[in-house]
Short mmCIF file of C-alpha atoms in Angstrom, two decimals:
data_model
loop_
_atom_site.label_atom_id
_atom_site.label_comp_id
_atom_site.label_asym_id
_atom_site.label_seq_id
_atom_site.Cartn_x
_atom_site.Cartn_y
_atom_site.Cartn_z
CA MET A 13 93.55 -41.56 -8.84
CA SER A 14 95.09 -44.45 -7.11
CA GLN A 15 95.47 -44.26 -3.30
CA GLY A 16 98.65 -42.96 -1.78
CA SER A 17 98.91 -44.82 1.44
CA VAL A 18 102.07 -44.54 3.37
CA GLU A 19 103.56 -47.96 4.36
CA GLY A 20 105.37 -47.71 7.69
CA GLY A 21 103.61 -44.36 8.60
CA MET A 22 104.66 -40.74 8.29
CA ALA A 23 107.93 -39.69 9.91
CA PRO A 24 107.50 -37.63 13.11
CA HIS A 25 106.63 -34.06 12.06
CA ALA A 26 107.41 -30.76 13.61
CA THR A 27 104.68 -28.52 15.02
CA ARG A 28 104.99 -24.70 15.07
CA ASP A 29 102.06 -23.46 17.06
CA ALA A 30 101.66 -19.83 18.47
CA PRO A 31 100.84 -19.88 22.20
CA GLY A 32 97.24 -19.66 23.49
CA LEU A 33 95.66 -21.19 20.28
CA PRO A 34 92.43 -23.06 20.53
CA ALA A 35 92.32 -26.81 20.03
CA ASP A 36 93.06 -27.81 16.37
CA ARG A 37 89.69 -28.57 14.84
CA SER A 38 91.23 -28.85 11.36
CA ARG A 39 93.53 -31.75 12.10
CA HIS A 40 90.70 -34.29 11.36
CA GLY A 41 90.00 -32.38 8.12
CA PHE A 42 93.67 -32.94 7.09
CA GLU A 43 93.39 -36.61 7.68
CA GLN A 44 90.40 -36.64 5.37
CA LEU A 45 92.69 -35.36 2.68
CA SER A 46 95.48 -37.88 3.59
CA ALA A 47 94.82 -40.38 0.66
CA VAL A 48 94.88 -37.64 -1.96
CA ALA A 49 97.81 -35.77 -0.42
CA ASP A 50 99.84 -39.08 -0.15
CA ALA A 51 99.09 -39.81 -3.85
CA VAL A 52 100.62 -36.42 -4.65
CA LEU A 53 103.66 -37.13 -2.28
CA TYR A 54 104.50 -40.45 -4.03
CA GLU A 55 103.39 -39.68 -7.46
CA GLY A 56 106.23 -41.09 -9.65
CA TYR A 57 108.24 -42.29 -6.58
CA LEU A 58 108.88 -45.64 -8.35
CA LEU A 59 106.99 -46.53 -11.48
CA TYR A 60 106.02 -49.99 -12.97
CA PRO A 61 107.82 -52.42 -13.31
CA TYR A 62 109.27 -51.13 -9.98
CA ARG A 63 112.72 -52.32 -10.81
CA ARG A 64 115.97 -50.27 -10.46
CA SER A 65 117.06 -51.46 -13.88
CA SER A 66 113.99 -50.01 -15.59
CA ALA A 67 114.79 -47.02 -17.76
CA LYS A 68 111.91 -44.95 -16.40
CA ASN A 69 113.24 -45.26 -12.80
CA ARG A 70 116.57 -43.88 -13.71
CA VAL A 71 115.22 -40.29 -13.77
CA ARG A 72 112.99 -39.71 -10.81
CA TRP A 73 111.34 -37.07 -8.69
CA GLN A 74 109.61 -34.93 -11.33
CA PHE A 75 106.93 -32.95 -9.36
CA GLY A 76 107.30 -30.24 -6.69
CA VAL A 77 111.21 -30.39 -6.43
CA LEU A 78 112.64 -27.36 -4.62
CA PHE A 79 116.49 -26.97 -4.94
CA PRO A 80 118.64 -24.17 -3.53
CA ARG A 81 118.09 -21.06 -5.53
CA THR A 82 121.56 -20.41 -7.03
CA TRP A 83 121.86 -23.99 -8.19
CA VAL A 84 118.51 -24.17 -9.96
CA GLU A 85 118.95 -20.76 -11.54
CA ARG A 86 122.67 -21.48 -12.67
CA ASP A 87 121.42 -21.12 -16.31
CA GLY A 88 119.00 -18.45 -15.66
CA PRO A 89 115.87 -17.48 -13.58
CA VAL A 90 113.15 -20.09 -13.24
CA VAL A 91 109.95 -19.40 -15.26
CA PRO A 92 106.93 -19.46 -12.98
CA HIS A 93 104.08 -22.07 -13.83
CA VAL A 94 100.92 -23.00 -12.09
CA SER A 95 102.21 -26.54 -11.56
CA GLY A 96 105.37 -27.95 -10.19
CA SER A 97 106.50 -30.22 -13.15
CA ALA A 98 109.52 -28.00 -13.58
CA ASP A 99 112.30 -27.58 -10.81
CA SER A 100 112.12 -24.45 -8.75
CA TRP A 101 113.56 -22.95 -5.51
CA TYR A 102 110.22 -21.93 -4.07
CA GLN A 103 106.42 -22.44 -4.25
CA ARG A 104 103.95 -19.63 -4.00
CA THR A 105 100.34 -20.26 -3.01
CA GLU A 106 97.81 -17.40 -2.92
CA VAL A 107 94.09 -17.97 -2.10
CA LEU A 108 91.04 -16.05 -0.90
CA LEU A 109 89.46 -16.83 2.40
CA ARG A 110 86.40 -15.53 4.31
CA ILE A 111 86.46 -14.91 8.02
CA LEU A 112 83.52 -16.69 9.53
CA GLU A 113 84.03 -15.74 13.15
CA PRO A 114 86.32 -13.60 15.41
CA GLY A 115 89.67 -15.06 16.59
CA ALA A 116 90.11 -17.21 13.45
CA THR A 117 93.21 -19.33 13.19
CA LEU A 118 95.13 -20.46 10.21
CA ARG A 119 96.60 -24.01 10.08
CA VAL A 120 99.17 -25.03 7.43
CA ARG A 121 100.85 -28.34 6.94
CA LEU A 122 103.87 -28.56 4.65
CA ARG A 123 104.67 -32.07 3.41
CA TYR A 124 107.55 -33.23 1.22
CA LEU A 125 110.10 -36.09 0.76
CA GLN A 126 113.71 -36.10 1.97
CA LEU A 127 115.99 -38.05 -0.14
CA GLN A 128 117.66 -41.09 1.49
CA ARG A 129 120.69 -42.76 -0.13
CA LYS A 130 120.65 -46.45 0.51
CA GLN A 131 124.11 -47.90 0.05
CA VAL A 132 124.83 -51.70 0.31
CA GLU A 133 128.29 -52.44 1.78
CA GLU A 134 130.00 -55.94 1.63
CA THR A 135 132.26 -57.44 4.19
CA GLY A 136 135.43 -58.93 2.83
CA HIS A 137 139.09 -59.36 3.99
CA GLY A 138 138.21 -57.58 7.33
CA ARG A 139 136.90 -54.45 5.66
CA LEU A 140 133.72 -52.94 4.11
CA ARG A 141 133.33 -51.92 0.51
CA GLU A 142 130.46 -50.28 -1.36
CA VAL A 143 128.72 -52.55 -3.84
CA GLU A 144 125.76 -52.24 -6.10
CA SER A 145 124.08 -55.43 -4.93
CA LEU A 146 124.52 -58.20 -2.40
CA ARG A 147 122.82 -61.59 -1.89
CA THR A 148 122.61 -63.06 1.60
CA ASP A 149 122.71 -66.77 2.36
CA ASP A 150 118.84 -66.96 2.42
CA GLY A 151 118.76 -65.75 -1.22
CA THR A 152 117.53 -62.18 -0.29
CA VAL A 153 118.97 -59.57 -2.65
CA HIS A 154 119.90 -56.07 -1.45
CA LEU A 155 120.31 -53.20 -3.96
CA THR A 156 121.88 -49.82 -3.71
CA PHE A 157 119.14 -47.33 -4.46
CA ASP A 158 117.71 -43.87 -3.54
CA GLU A 159 114.66 -43.95 -1.12
CA ALA A 160 112.97 -41.01 0.54
CA VAL A 161 111.66 -40.22 4.00
CA PRO A 162 108.37 -38.30 4.35
CA CYS A 163 108.53 -35.04 6.42
CA GLU A 164 105.67 -32.81 7.71
CA VAL A 165 105.75 -29.41 9.53
CA ASP A 166 102.54 -28.14 11.14
CA ILE A 167 102.08 -24.39 11.50
CA ALA A 168 99.28 -22.62 13.40
CA VAL A 169 98.88 -18.86 13.88
CA PRO A 170 96.13 -16.51 14.66
CA LEU A 171 94.83 -14.80 11.38
CA ASP A 172 94.79 -11.38 13.11
CA ASP A 173 98.62 -11.77 13.75
CA LEU A 174 99.24 -12.27 9.97
CA LEU A 175 97.18 -9.27 9.09
CA GLN A 176 99.64 -7.32 11.33
CA GLY A 177 102.75 -8.77 9.57
CA GLU A 178 104.14 -11.71 7.87
CA ARG A 179 105.64 -14.73 9.78
CA ILE A 180 108.49 -17.02 8.60
CA VAL A 181 108.76 -20.50 10.11
CA PRO A 182 111.69 -22.99 9.57
CA ALA A 183 110.56 -26.11 7.92
CA GLY A 184 113.66 -28.20 7.19
CA ALA A 185 114.70 -31.77 8.10
CA ALA A 186 117.86 -32.90 9.92
CA ALA A 187 120.58 -35.00 8.59
CA GLY A 188 120.63 -38.67 9.49
CA ARG A 189 122.36 -42.01 9.26
CA ASP A 190 120.92 -45.47 9.87
CA ILE A 191 122.81 -48.76 9.65
CA GLU A 192 121.13 -52.24 9.12
CA ALA A 193 123.37 -55.22 9.73
CA LEU A 194 122.80 -58.03 7.23
CA PRO A 195 122.66 -61.81 8.32
CA SER A 196 125.74 -63.86 8.74
CA GLY A 197 127.99 -60.88 8.78
CA VAL A 198 128.08 -60.57 4.93
CA GLY A 199 127.66 -56.84 5.06
CA ARG A 200 125.28 -54.03 5.90
CA VAL A 201 122.97 -51.39 4.47
CA VAL A 202 123.70 -47.76 5.26
CA ARG A 203 121.06 -45.09 4.77
CA ARG A 204 122.21 -41.46 4.77
CA ARG A 205 120.11 -38.30 4.70
CA GLU A 206 121.52 -34.78 4.10
CA GLU A 207 120.10 -31.79 5.92
CA VAL A 208 117.25 -30.07 4.18
CA ARG A 209 116.75 -26.33 4.96
CA ALA A 210 113.59 -24.59 4.16
CA ASP A 211 111.35 -21.80 5.42
CA VAL A 212 107.57 -21.10 5.09
CA LEU A 213 106.43 -17.62 4.95
CA LEU A 214 102.85 -16.77 5.88
CA ALA A 215 101.22 -13.42 5.11
CA ALA A 216 97.62 -12.16 4.90
CA GLU A 217 96.05 -9.04 3.34
CA GLN A 218 92.69 -7.58 4.20
CA LEU A 219 90.68 -7.09 0.87
CA GLY A 220 87.32 -6.21 2.37
CA GLU A 221 85.02 -6.80 5.23
CA ASN A 222 85.62 -10.56 6.31
CA LEU A 223 87.70 -11.14 3.15
CA CYS A 224 91.47 -11.84 3.05
CA ARG A 225 94.12 -13.03 0.69
CA LEU A 226 96.49 -15.56 2.10
CA ARG A 227 99.92 -16.12 0.87
CA VAL A 228 102.05 -19.27 1.73
CA CYS A 229 105.53 -19.31 0.27
CA THR A 230 107.81 -22.30 0.72
CA THR A 231 111.54 -21.67 -0.03
CA ASN A 232 114.55 -23.96 -0.07
CA THR A 233 117.12 -21.89 1.94
CA GLY A 234 119.92 -24.46 1.86
CA PRO A 235 123.57 -23.87 0.79
CA SER A 236 123.98 -24.20 -3.10
CA PRO A 237 125.89 -27.01 -4.42
CA ASP A 238 128.62 -26.40 -6.99
CA PRO A 239 127.02 -25.44 -10.24
CA ARG A 240 128.57 -28.37 -11.90
CA THR A 241 126.82 -30.66 -9.56
CA THR A 242 124.38 -33.05 -11.28
CA ARG A 243 120.65 -33.02 -10.57
CA GLU A 244 120.85 -36.48 -8.98
CA GLU A 245 123.52 -35.32 -6.51
CA ALA A 246 121.76 -31.99 -5.80
CA LEU A 247 118.59 -33.84 -4.79
CA SER A 248 120.14 -34.65 -1.38
CA GLY A 249 119.35 -31.06 -0.29
CA ALA A 250 116.09 -30.71 -2.05
CA LEU A 251 112.45 -30.69 -0.99
CA ILE A 252 110.68 -33.39 -3.17
CA ALA A 253 107.03 -33.54 -4.07
CA ALA A 254 106.49 -30.48 -1.77
CA HIS A 255 102.80 -29.53 -1.22
CA THR A 256 100.68 -27.88 1.41
CA LEU A 257 97.49 -28.44 3.17
CA ILE A 258 95.77 -25.41 4.52
CA GLY A 259 92.85 -25.27 6.99
CA GLY A 260 91.82 -23.36 10.04
CA ASP A 261 89.25 -22.49 12.61
CA GLY A 262 86.63 -19.89 11.71
CA VAL A 263 87.60 -19.52 8.02
CA GLU A 264 86.37 -20.63 4.67
CA PHE A 265 88.35 -20.77 1.50
CA VAL A 266 87.22 -19.60 -2.00
CA SER A 267 87.72 -21.88 -5.03
CA LEU A 268 89.96 -20.28 -7.66
CA ILE A 269 88.50 -22.62 -10.25
CA ASP A 270 84.87 -21.82 -9.61
CA PRO A 271 84.60 -18.65 -7.41
CA PRO A 272 81.47 -16.85 -6.50
CA GLU A 273 80.66 -14.16 -9.11
CA ASP A 274 81.20 -11.38 -6.63
CA LEU A 275 84.69 -12.65 -5.85
CA ARG A 276 85.78 -13.52 -9.39
CA ALA A 277 87.90 -10.39 -9.75
CA GLN A 278 89.74 -10.81 -6.53
CA ALA A 279 90.26 -14.53 -7.28
CA GLY A 280 91.99 -13.54 -10.44
CA THR A 281 94.53 -11.50 -8.66
CA CYS A 282 95.87 -14.52 -6.79
CA ARG A 283 99.33 -15.51 -7.98
CA ASN A 284 100.23 -19.24 -7.77
CA GLU A 285 103.70 -20.36 -8.86
CA PHE A 286 104.84 -24.00 -9.13
CA THR A 287 101.67 -25.08 -7.27
CA PHE A 288 97.96 -25.30 -7.94
CA PRO A 289 95.51 -24.75 -4.96
CA VAL A 290 92.18 -26.65 -4.98
CA LEU A 291 89.50 -27.10 -2.45
CA GLY A 292 89.66 -30.50 -0.45
CA GLY A 293 87.09 -32.55 1.41
CA GLU A 294 83.50 -32.86 0.49
CA PRO A 295 82.00 -30.48 -2.23
CA SER A 296 80.07 -27.45 -0.97
CA THR A 297 76.34 -27.21 -1.72
CA SER A 298 76.61 -23.37 -2.08
CA PRO A 299 74.94 -22.27 -5.33
CA ALA A 300 76.93 -19.11 -5.43
CA GLY A 301 80.23 -20.74 -6.15
CA ALA A 302 82.61 -23.31 -4.56
CA MET A 303 83.66 -22.75 -1.06
CA GLY A 304 85.41 -25.08 1.40
CA ARG A 305 87.02 -25.44 4.71
CA LEU A 306 90.10 -27.30 3.43
CA LEU A 307 92.55 -26.55 0.68
CA LEU A 308 95.31 -28.71 -1.07
CA SER A 309 98.10 -26.72 -2.90
CA SER A 310 99.69 -29.38 -5.12
CA PRO A 311 102.41 -29.34 -7.78
CA ILE A 312 100.14 -31.48 -9.84
CA ILE A 313 97.09 -29.78 -11.45
CA LEU A 314 93.90 -31.30 -9.85
CA PRO A 315 90.23 -30.41 -9.66
CA ASP A 316 88.43 -29.01 -6.73
CA HIS A 317 87.57 -31.78 -4.14
CA PRO A 318 89.92 -34.54 -5.75
CA GLN A 319 89.11 -37.95 -4.36
CA VAL A 320 90.72 -41.51 -4.42
CA ALA A 321 88.42 -43.93 -5.95
CA PRO A 322 86.92 -46.20 -3.22
CA GLU A 323 87.67 -49.24 -5.20
CA SER A 324 91.42 -48.58 -5.16
CA PRO A 325 93.02 -50.96 -2.77
CA GLY A 326 96.34 -49.01 -2.29
CA ASP A 327 99.16 -46.95 -3.82
CA LEU A 328 100.74 -47.82 -7.11
CA HIS A 329 102.93 -44.62 -7.32
CA ASP A 330 101.06 -43.43 -10.41
CA ALA A 331 97.85 -41.78 -9.61
CA ALA A 332 97.20 -40.82 -13.24
CA GLU A 333 97.14 -44.36 -14.27
CA ILE A 334 94.41 -47.03 -14.10
CA ASP A 335 94.69 -49.47 -11.15
CA GLU A 336 93.40 -52.50 -13.02
CA ILE A 337 96.06 -52.11 -15.70
CA LEU A 338 99.03 -51.64 -13.38
CA THR A 339 97.68 -54.53 -11.23
CA LEU A 340 97.39 -56.80 -14.22
CA ARG A 341 100.93 -55.82 -15.44
CA THR A 342 102.31 -56.30 -12.02
CA MET A 343 100.84 -59.79 -11.85
CA LEU A 344 102.67 -60.70 -15.06
CA LEU A 345 106.13 -59.88 -13.79
CA THR A 346 108.46 -62.89 -13.78
CA ASP A 347 109.86 -64.24 -10.49
CA GLU A 348 113.23 -62.73 -11.22
CA GLU A 349 111.66 -59.28 -12.04
CA LYS A 350 109.70 -59.50 -8.70
CA ARG A 351 112.94 -60.37 -6.88
CA GLU A 352 114.64 -57.26 -8.33
CA ALA A 353 111.63 -55.04 -7.53
CA ARG A 354 111.51 -56.32 -3.94
CA ALA A 355 115.24 -55.61 -3.54
CA THR A 356 114.87 -52.10 -4.98
CA ASP A 357 112.64 -50.47 -2.42
CA PRO A 358 110.40 -51.57 0.52
CA ARG A 359 107.54 -49.70 -1.04
CA ALA A 360 107.80 -51.59 -4.23
CA ALA A 361 107.80 -54.96 -2.15
CA ALA A 362 104.67 -53.69 -0.49
CA ILE A 363 102.97 -53.25 -3.80
CA LEU A 364 103.93 -56.65 -4.88
CA ASP A 365 102.75 -58.21 -1.67
CA ARG A 366 99.39 -56.56 -2.15
CA VAL A 367 98.89 -57.61 -5.62
CA ASP A 368 100.05 -61.21 -5.01
CA THR A 369 97.56 -61.56 -2.13
CA MET A 370 94.69 -59.54 -3.63
CA PRO A 371 91.35 -61.28 -3.24
CA PRO A 372 89.18 -61.82 -6.36
CA GLU A 373 86.50 -59.70 -5.18
CA VAL A 374 88.86 -56.76 -4.66
CA PHE A 375 90.33 -57.23 -8.26
CA GLU A 376 86.84 -57.32 -9.66
CA ARG A 377 86.07 -53.90 -8.31
CA LEU A 378 89.02 -52.40 -10.24
CA HIS A 379 87.25 -53.05 -13.51
CA GLY A 380 85.24 -49.90 -13.17
CA ALA A 381 82.33 -48.19 -11.62
CA VAL A 382 79.57 -45.85 -12.99
CA ARG A 383 79.45 -42.74 -10.90
CA SER A 384 76.63 -40.91 -12.83
CA LEU A 385 74.73 -41.13 -16.10
CA THR A 386 74.01 -38.40 -18.46
CA PRO A 387 71.63 -38.33 -21.44
CA ALA A 388 73.09 -39.22 -24.80
CA ASP A 389 73.59 -36.23 -27.25
CA PRO A 390 70.92 -36.64 -29.90
CA SER A 391 72.80 -34.57 -32.40
CA PRO A 392 74.78 -36.42 -35.11
CA PRO A 393 78.48 -36.83 -34.48
CA ARG A 394 80.90 -34.49 -36.35
CA ALA A 395 83.65 -36.37 -37.87
CA GLU A 396 85.96 -33.32 -37.83
CA ARG A 397 85.40 -32.67 -34.08
CA PRO A 398 87.77 -34.73 -31.82
CA ALA A 399 85.96 -36.52 -28.98
CA TRP A 400 88.17 -34.71 -26.47
CA TRP A 401 86.92 -31.16 -27.33
CA GLN A 402 83.47 -29.46 -27.62
CA GLU A 403 83.50 -26.33 -29.72
CA GLY A 404 82.07 -23.34 -27.83
CA ALA A 405 83.40 -24.66 -24.50
CA ASP A 406 85.73 -21.63 -24.23
CA ASP A 407 84.73 -18.41 -25.92
CA GLY A 408 86.99 -17.51 -28.80
CA LEU A 409 89.23 -20.63 -28.44
CA SER A 410 89.27 -23.69 -30.74
CA PRO A 411 92.12 -26.10 -30.45
CA THR A 412 91.41 -27.58 -33.87
CA THR A 413 91.72 -24.19 -35.69
CA ASP A 414 93.89 -21.97 -33.43
CA THR A 415 97.44 -21.38 -34.56
CA VAL A 416 100.53 -20.13 -32.94
CA LEU A 417 103.57 -18.49 -34.63
CA VAL A 418 106.81 -20.39 -34.30
CA ASP A 419 109.86 -18.92 -36.19
CA GLY A 420 107.44 -16.95 -38.34
CA VAL A 421 105.53 -20.12 -39.29
CA PRO A 422 101.80 -20.47 -38.12
CA LEU A 423 101.57 -23.92 -36.45
CA GLY A 424 98.14 -25.59 -35.99
CA ALA A 425 96.31 -28.91 -36.45
CA GLY A 426 97.96 -30.78 -39.18
CA SER A 427 101.26 -28.93 -39.10
CA ARG A 428 104.49 -30.95 -39.27
CA VAL A 429 107.18 -30.37 -36.49
CA ARG A 430 110.45 -31.71 -35.16
CA LEU A 431 110.69 -31.83 -31.32
CA ARG A 432 113.40 -29.88 -29.53
CA PRO A 433 112.62 -30.28 -25.79
CA ARG A 434 114.27 -27.95 -23.34
CA ARG A 435 117.29 -29.31 -21.69
CA ARG A 436 116.14 -28.01 -18.25
CA GLY A 437 112.75 -28.02 -16.66
CA ALA A 438 111.30 -30.43 -19.11
CA ASP A 439 109.53 -33.75 -18.53
CA ALA A 440 112.23 -36.42 -17.92
CA GLN A 441 110.74 -38.67 -20.68
CA ASP A 442 111.10 -35.84 -23.35
CA MET A 443 114.73 -36.53 -23.60
CA PHE A 444 113.82 -39.75 -25.52
CA LEU A 445 111.77 -37.63 -28.08
CA ALA A 446 114.32 -35.12 -28.96
CA GLY A 447 114.78 -34.95 -32.74
CA ARG A 448 111.74 -36.91 -33.50
CA THR A 449 109.20 -35.60 -36.07
CA ALA A 450 105.49 -35.23 -35.22
CA GLU A 451 102.13 -33.83 -36.29
CA VAL A 452 100.34 -31.12 -34.47
CA ALA A 453 96.76 -32.24 -33.33
CA ALA A 454 95.69 -29.11 -31.51
CA VAL A 455 96.70 -25.82 -29.88
CA PHE A 456 95.66 -25.43 -26.26
CA HIS A 457 95.65 -22.34 -24.11
CA ASP A 458 96.38 -23.17 -20.38
CA VAL A 459 94.75 -21.65 -17.24
CA ASP A 460 98.02 -19.45 -16.81
CA ASP A 461 97.72 -18.07 -20.40
CA SER A 462 100.55 -20.16 -21.77
CA VAL A 463 100.22 -22.19 -24.90
CA HIS A 464 100.88 -25.89 -25.47
CA LEU A 465 100.68 -27.99 -28.68
CA ALA A 466 99.43 -31.45 -28.69
CA VAL A 467 101.27 -33.63 -31.01
CA THR A 468 101.37 -37.31 -32.23
CA LEU A 469 104.67 -38.97 -33.11
CA ASP A 470 105.13 -39.89 -36.85
CA ASP A 471 106.69 -43.24 -35.98
CA ASP A 472 104.18 -44.23 -33.31
CA PRO A 473 102.23 -47.25 -34.48
CA ALA A 474 99.46 -46.45 -32.04
CA ALA A 475 99.14 -42.89 -33.23
CA GLU A 476 95.49 -43.33 -34.56
CA LEU A 477 94.53 -45.04 -31.26
CA HIS A 478 95.99 -42.18 -29.15
CA THR A 479 94.01 -39.65 -31.36
CA TRP A 480 90.82 -41.51 -30.88
CA TYR A 481 91.28 -41.50 -27.06
CA GLY A 482 92.69 -37.90 -27.03
CA ARG A 483 96.05 -38.87 -25.58
CA PHE A 484 99.03 -36.74 -26.89
CA HIS A 485 102.38 -35.35 -26.16
CA TYR A 486 102.46 -31.71 -25.20
CA PHE A 487 105.20 -29.14 -25.93
CA ARG A 488 105.60 -25.42 -25.76
CA PRO A 489 106.01 -23.46 -28.97
CA ASP A 490 109.70 -22.82 -28.22
CA GLU A 491 110.24 -26.66 -28.05
CA LEU A 492 109.07 -27.21 -31.62
CA GLU A 493 110.81 -26.57 -35.00
CA PRO A 494 108.47 -26.15 -38.02
CA LEU A 495 108.83 -28.58 -40.99
CA SER A 496 107.65 -28.23 -44.43
CA PRO A 497 105.09 -30.93 -45.61
CA THR A 498 107.91 -32.60 -47.60
CA ASP A 499 110.44 -32.68 -44.80
CA SER A 500 110.77 -36.18 -43.36
CA ASP A 501 113.65 -38.20 -42.18
CA THR A 502 111.37 -40.51 -40.03
CA PRO A 503 108.93 -42.98 -41.67
CA ARG A 504 105.32 -42.06 -40.90
CA SER A 505 103.08 -44.62 -39.22
CA GLY A 506 100.58 -46.35 -41.40
CA GLY A 507 97.39 -44.55 -42.02
CA ARG A 508 98.61 -41.29 -40.86
#
């Protein structure tokens, strides 16, 4: 995971504390999570090559986006998932916590991005007019583009109060307008932010002695735009990359990934929708199961105790990518591409500055590090077993032999399909794959009991390499159309 540092610092955040609370001992813990939380906040903010003209930067904001309800459900109710890769109007987090001492306090920090429209205006004939780009006398280029402002809301409340009844806290962001005059009177840059309205609901339920279930629900409460409003326009009133940090004084959280055996049944009753809670901070040494004092509820699925690699020198807006590769690619941008990237967004300019001035010893550290060594498997390799799966890892499941019925046809490894991505709620890049043919590599059952099929594209020249690495495109069954072995209107890649 690449580091998610915040150039320029976090915008002032609101604090909602109940009166008479003890000093906040969890704030330092939240700061320990800042690098990972910032990586979540800026995941996909602006992708390599960091230019406005890049196709991948024309469809942005793909995780944890909360719109007004009636707009996002204009074509039907949202379907809950455990991650926020699909648009929604709310996020629901439920976790178990143990009470360690009387008078325990819950502390919640909601974080998200507020869209900021950056509009360049040119002065001419005594008036201002909106333009897509403007070059000043010193050669600096200014581009019209969408930025984002980070927002935080801190909430603290005694746990005993939540056990008596739920609490709703406003968590929106005000509208704003900033004007930056450009040199020599050639024009100006106007940055506008629309009001974002949101609430955070906190509730707790006693499950046993010193055991509670905590619920945190974030909802976009803003007025709904016209149903015909495009997603790009509706983003002005949305919470983007919304996620929650949860801590407290006198409490301990239970891992939902690896709960203690005696709490496994209660952990299974927790409902998490459009977000995935994991333990933060340093791992626990408890042999009974994972416990922790901090929790990160993220729209991106993460393991317990996620960390930023210490070798990572800074944010690249793609925490799922490898820093060394992105740094090398950024170094290879032409001068003209770098000028456009710098004009696109200040955060892109900061990435270029860091790469251009990176000392050799820092770059060398990006090549990799060995964290641990495990004994080699003495058993002979099985050619039919992909490297990304070990048979028996999950009782009764085998991605290489499992099948799922689609239009009455069982699909499994080796099946031919045509891709029909959903028009709403799908990965933005899926639109480029609509209608393409592919071969199913495996059938996977997710942690929320949904099914995804891993596929390789027929016309992908690197299909065999991707298979060897275990890298695939993933689709739900209703996004695939079965094909007979003889159906093909797309040439298949060599060797496949």
